[in-house]
Amino acid sequence: MCGIVGYIGPRKAYPIIIEGLKRLEYRGYDSAGIALFDGKDLKVSKTKGKVADLEAQVEKEITTTGNVGIGHTRWATHGVPNDVNSHPHVSNSGNLVIIHNGIIENYESLKLELISRGYTFKSDTDTEVLVNLIEEIQKQDNLKLGKAVQVALNQVIGAYAIAVFDKNKPEEIVVARLGSPLAIGIGDNDDEFFIASDASPFLEYTKNAVYLEDEEMAIIRFHKGIKIRKIKDDSVVETFVQELQINLEQIEKGGFDHFMLKEIHEQPKAITDTYRGRLLRNEAIIKMAGVEDNMKKFLNANRIIIVACGTSWHAGLVAEYIFEDLARIPVEVEYASEFRYRNPVINEDDVVIAISQSGETADTLAAIKLAKSKGAFVFGVCNVVGSSIARESDAGAYTHAGPEIGVASTKAFTTQITVLTLIALRLARAKGTISSSDFRTHLLELELIPKKVEKALESDDNIKVISKIYKDAKNFLYLGRGYNFPVALEGALKLKEISYIHAEGYPAAEMKHGPIALIDENMPIAVIATKKGHYEKVVSNIQEIKSRKGKIIGIVTEGDTQVRGLADHVIEVPETLESLSPLLTTIPLQLLSYHIAVMLDKNVDQPRNLAKSVTVE
Ligand code: F6R
């Protein structure tokens, strides 16, 4: 969480930084700020609110000249979101300025020490402590900036991606990372450098980037290149320049009003990209290098433990059904945040699958580290290539969803299910728990899913009408059974996070054990009632709701008449196998929450209090 951007080079820094911050706003949008060096002095402007608020303020407040600067968009941890707590933070002397993504856990003791040495603090942040700690070390030992940053970082406990600038050394920026991502874009001839939490702010300037690893720092010097060192022991690290594979188009809205809507509509392509080259229907095989290379581990596994958070956890729940159903391997699905702190029983025969869109979620990363320390084999399912979770896993498979910018996850969810389905099918084949004809049917049906998602997206107008009727509801219920119970949870999460309407997801049959008490004529209830999978039972649940006057929105298979006769509204999805139905039933629920949020005038892509990549516990 929090986005950081920096620039040093021949161009004007301001437009690069402000546009870069807009692209990183998905990482946090409580406040924003910028520091520019105009050749003589540092100019800092910061404000509570969005990057657009900063932009409006900057031009009134400071001159935007200068070829070096740093900027920040914040997701508040320490200190409320206000102007003072916004980054960048300047040291007491006014010489040093810092931006920081992460948390310094021991900031209070460091702060007390600095106060005893005469330092004063304007903000409540841990970051202002860090910049003054660097200044104090620099002063005490007469150190160069890079060395002072290194000594300071060896005293802090926590996580960070930082960029620090000293106005007396305007030709260099020092950056470092531990637990929060940091990319450095390298211009031609080493004559300009871009710093950012991900590569999106500099895609139009360069395709060459260096990703810092944890516990590394870099000194970036105008015209002189970058030097990477280990923070702990000062050893030199070889600079590995990667060529970026993403392009600008992928991170723009492409004519849609919101990233979320664009990403919902990208799902047919994202799913195809995810199974392409892996699902070989003519040969009736599934090829996934990460699985093939570790087949023994999977086949000898006592059980699979899935760790994830939020929407990725819901994809894990779908996977539990499919792994147990098809491959007959016992599965446990754990919230990463609980797993890491509850002393779980893990041993060498366990396979842990970590699911994460961003690949940076702190709790999931910590769960992986714990599992590895106990000898388990860890398989990562991530969307962001080269992310921390992808690197920390023993093996893995990427979802090829492309960049997901909308804070509410959509295409990540369906592509995660696609990857997990491929793995389950591959293991089922290897174990002989699926017949060859069933296997072929699954391959064929999976290949048809993108077309069927396109068909499901055609219900958009119908969903808009339904959204208008229920947009003012105070509560929503989502019900599903079997494979579609996790979809009910996901539908409720989508609505909560972007419309702020309270919603709960339940297994349909659990309703009678409590939630049924909530039902009256004001309660809209989305019920997933597709033909395959406990259909008759769900129809009975719908009857129970109807007799209590609840308003029923049925998600049904094309051509359904029985639920249509009972429900207030129906939304059709094409028919498919029960195991693949989540890939279709989730589509109308994504659209329902999207339209309700738009009608309520909520900020769909940047819902309050949230951020895309949760790098704090
Ligand atoms: C909900 C959402 C979050 C994420 C969760 C995990 O729409 O986006 O619940 O799913 O924060 O994030 P990743 O998948 O990046 O680990």
PDB file of N, CA and C and ligand atoms in Angstrom, residues 309-312 355-359 361 364 407-409 416 493-494 497 612 614, ligand 1:
ATOM      1  N   CYS A 309      -5.966 -14.286   1.035  1.00  0.00           N
ATOM      2  CA  CYS A 309      -6.808 -13.280   1.698  1.00  0.00           C
ATOM      3  C   CYS A 309      -7.883 -12.799   0.720  1.00  0.00           C
ATOM      4  N   GLY A 310      -8.991 -12.348   1.269  1.00  0.00           N
ATOM      5  CA  GLY A 310     -10.024 -11.663   0.490  1.00  0.00           C
ATOM      6  C   GLY A 310     -10.540 -12.483  -0.683  1.00  0.00           C
ATOM      7  N   THR A 311     -10.598 -11.824  -1.831  1.00  0.00           N
ATOM      8  CA  THR A 311     -11.104 -12.490  -3.032  1.00  0.00           C
ATOM      9  C   THR A 311     -10.267 -13.721  -3.378  1.00  0.00           C
ATOM     10  N   SER A 312      -8.971 -13.626  -3.183  1.00  0.00           N
ATOM     11  CA  SER A 312      -8.105 -14.779  -3.483  1.00  0.00           C
ATOM     12  C   SER A 312      -8.456 -15.954  -2.572  1.00  0.00           C
ATOM     13  N   ILE A 355      -2.328 -18.093  -2.891  1.00  0.00           N
ATOM     14  CA  ILE A 355      -2.983 -17.402  -4.011  1.00  0.00           C
ATOM     15  C   ILE A 355      -2.954 -15.904  -3.743  1.00  0.00           C
ATOM     16  N   SER A 356      -2.476 -15.146  -4.712  1.00  0.00           N
ATOM     17  CA  SER A 356      -2.437 -13.693  -4.536  1.00  0.00           C
ATOM     18  C   SER A 356      -2.357 -12.987  -5.883  1.00  0.00           C
ATOM     19  N   GLN A 357      -3.264 -12.076  -6.113  1.00  0.00           N
ATOM     20  CA  GLN A 357      -3.202 -11.281  -7.341  1.00  0.00           C
ATOM     21  C   GLN A 357      -1.915 -10.465  -7.351  1.00  0.00           C
ATOM     22  N   SER A 358      -1.739  -9.654  -6.309  1.00  0.00           N
ATOM     23  CA  SER A 358      -0.610  -8.713  -6.289  1.00  0.00           C
ATOM     24  C   SER A 358       0.713  -9.419  -6.062  1.00  0.00           C
ATOM     25  N   GLY A 359       0.653 -10.540  -5.351  1.00  0.00           N
ATOM     26  CA  GLY A 359       1.895 -11.219  -4.964  1.00  0.00           C
ATOM     27  C   GLY A 359       2.644 -10.458  -3.884  1.00  0.00           C
ATOM     28  N   THR A 361       0.815  -9.360  -0.817  1.00  0.00           N
ATOM     29  CA  THR A 361       0.027  -9.313   0.413  1.00  0.00           C
ATOM     30  C   THR A 361       0.852  -9.829   1.603  1.00  0.00           C
ATOM     31  N   THR A 364      -0.117 -13.140   3.382  1.00  0.00           N
ATOM     32  CA  THR A 364       0.088 -14.344   2.565  1.00  0.00           C
ATOM     33  C   THR A 364       1.586 -14.652   2.474  1.00  0.00           C
ATOM     34  N   VAL A 407      -9.575  -1.508  -7.580  1.00  0.00           N
ATOM     35  CA  VAL A 407      -9.264  -2.093  -6.271  1.00  0.00           C
ATOM     36  C   VAL A 407     -10.078  -3.367  -6.043  1.00  0.00           C
ATOM     37  N   ALA A 408     -11.322  -3.377  -6.519  1.00  0.00           N
ATOM     38  CA  ALA A 408     -12.128  -4.594  -6.362  1.00  0.00           C
ATOM     39  C   ALA A 408     -11.676  -5.620  -7.403  1.00  0.00           C
ATOM     40  N   SER A 409     -11.285  -6.759  -6.907  1.00  0.00           N
ATOM     41  CA  SER A 409     -10.722  -7.790  -7.774  1.00  0.00           C
ATOM     42  C   SER A 409     -11.814  -8.480  -8.590  1.00  0.00           C
ATOM     43  N   GLN A 416      -7.666 -16.915 -11.364  1.00  0.00           N
ATOM     44  CA  GLN A 416      -7.150 -17.804 -10.302  1.00  0.00           C
ATOM     45  C   GLN A 416      -7.896 -19.135 -10.340  1.00  0.00           C
ATOM     46  N   LEU A 493     -18.831  -9.666  -0.921  1.00  0.00           N
ATOM     47  CA  LEU A 493     -17.628  -8.832  -0.722  1.00  0.00           C
ATOM     48  C   LEU A 493     -17.579  -7.709  -1.759  1.00  0.00           C
ATOM     49  N   LYS A 494     -17.881  -8.056  -3.017  1.00  0.00           N
ATOM     50  CA  LYS A 494     -17.839  -7.038  -4.079  1.00  0.00           C
ATOM     51  C   LYS A 494     -18.800  -5.903  -3.748  1.00  0.00           C
ATOM     52  N   GLU A 497     -17.564  -3.759  -0.648  1.00  0.00           N
ATOM     53  CA  GLU A 497     -16.364  -2.927  -0.763  1.00  0.00           C
ATOM     54  C   GLU A 497     -16.542  -1.734  -1.694  1.00  0.00           C
ATOM     55  N   LYS A 612      -5.063  -1.508  -3.162  1.00  0.00           N
ATOM     56  CA  LYS A 612      -4.985  -2.711  -3.985  1.00  0.00           C
ATOM     57  C   LYS A 612      -4.032  -3.748  -3.415  1.00  0.00           C
ATOM     58  N   VAL A 614      -2.053  -5.057  -0.249  1.00  0.00           N
ATOM     59  CA  VAL A 614      -2.075  -4.870   1.210  1.00  0.00           C
ATOM     60  C   VAL A 614      -0.762  -5.358   1.810  1.00  0.00           C
TER      61      VAL A 614
HETATM   62  C1  F6R B   1     -11.327  -7.657  -2.949  1.00  0.00           C
HETATM   63  C2  F6R B   1      -9.880  -7.616  -2.990  1.00  0.00           C
HETATM   64  C3  F6R B   1      -9.121  -8.068  -1.806  1.00  0.00           C
HETATM   65  C4  F6R B   1      -7.921  -8.899  -2.246  1.00  0.00           C
HETATM   66  C5  F6R B   1      -7.048  -9.243  -1.026  1.00  0.00           C
HETATM   67  C6  F6R B   1      -5.894 -10.139  -1.405  1.00  0.00           C
HETATM   68  O1  F6R B   1     -11.883  -7.232  -4.151  1.00  0.00           O
HETATM   69  O2  F6R B   1      -9.298  -7.202  -3.961  1.00  0.00           O
HETATM   70  O3  F6R B   1      -9.935  -8.776  -0.922  1.00  0.00           O
HETATM   71  O4  F6R B   1      -8.379 -10.054  -2.866  1.00  0.00           O
HETATM   72  O5  F6R B   1      -6.556  -8.063  -0.462  1.00  0.00           O
HETATM   73  O6  F6R B   1      -5.072  -9.523  -2.349  1.00  0.00           O
HETATM   74  P1  F6R B   1      -4.056 -10.362  -3.220  1.00  0.00           P
HETATM   75  O7  F6R B   1      -4.840 -11.262  -4.088  1.00  0.00           O
HETATM   76  O8  F6R B   1      -3.302  -9.331  -3.984  1.00  0.00           O
HETATM   77  O9  F6R B   1      -3.188 -11.123  -2.267  1.00  0.00           O
END
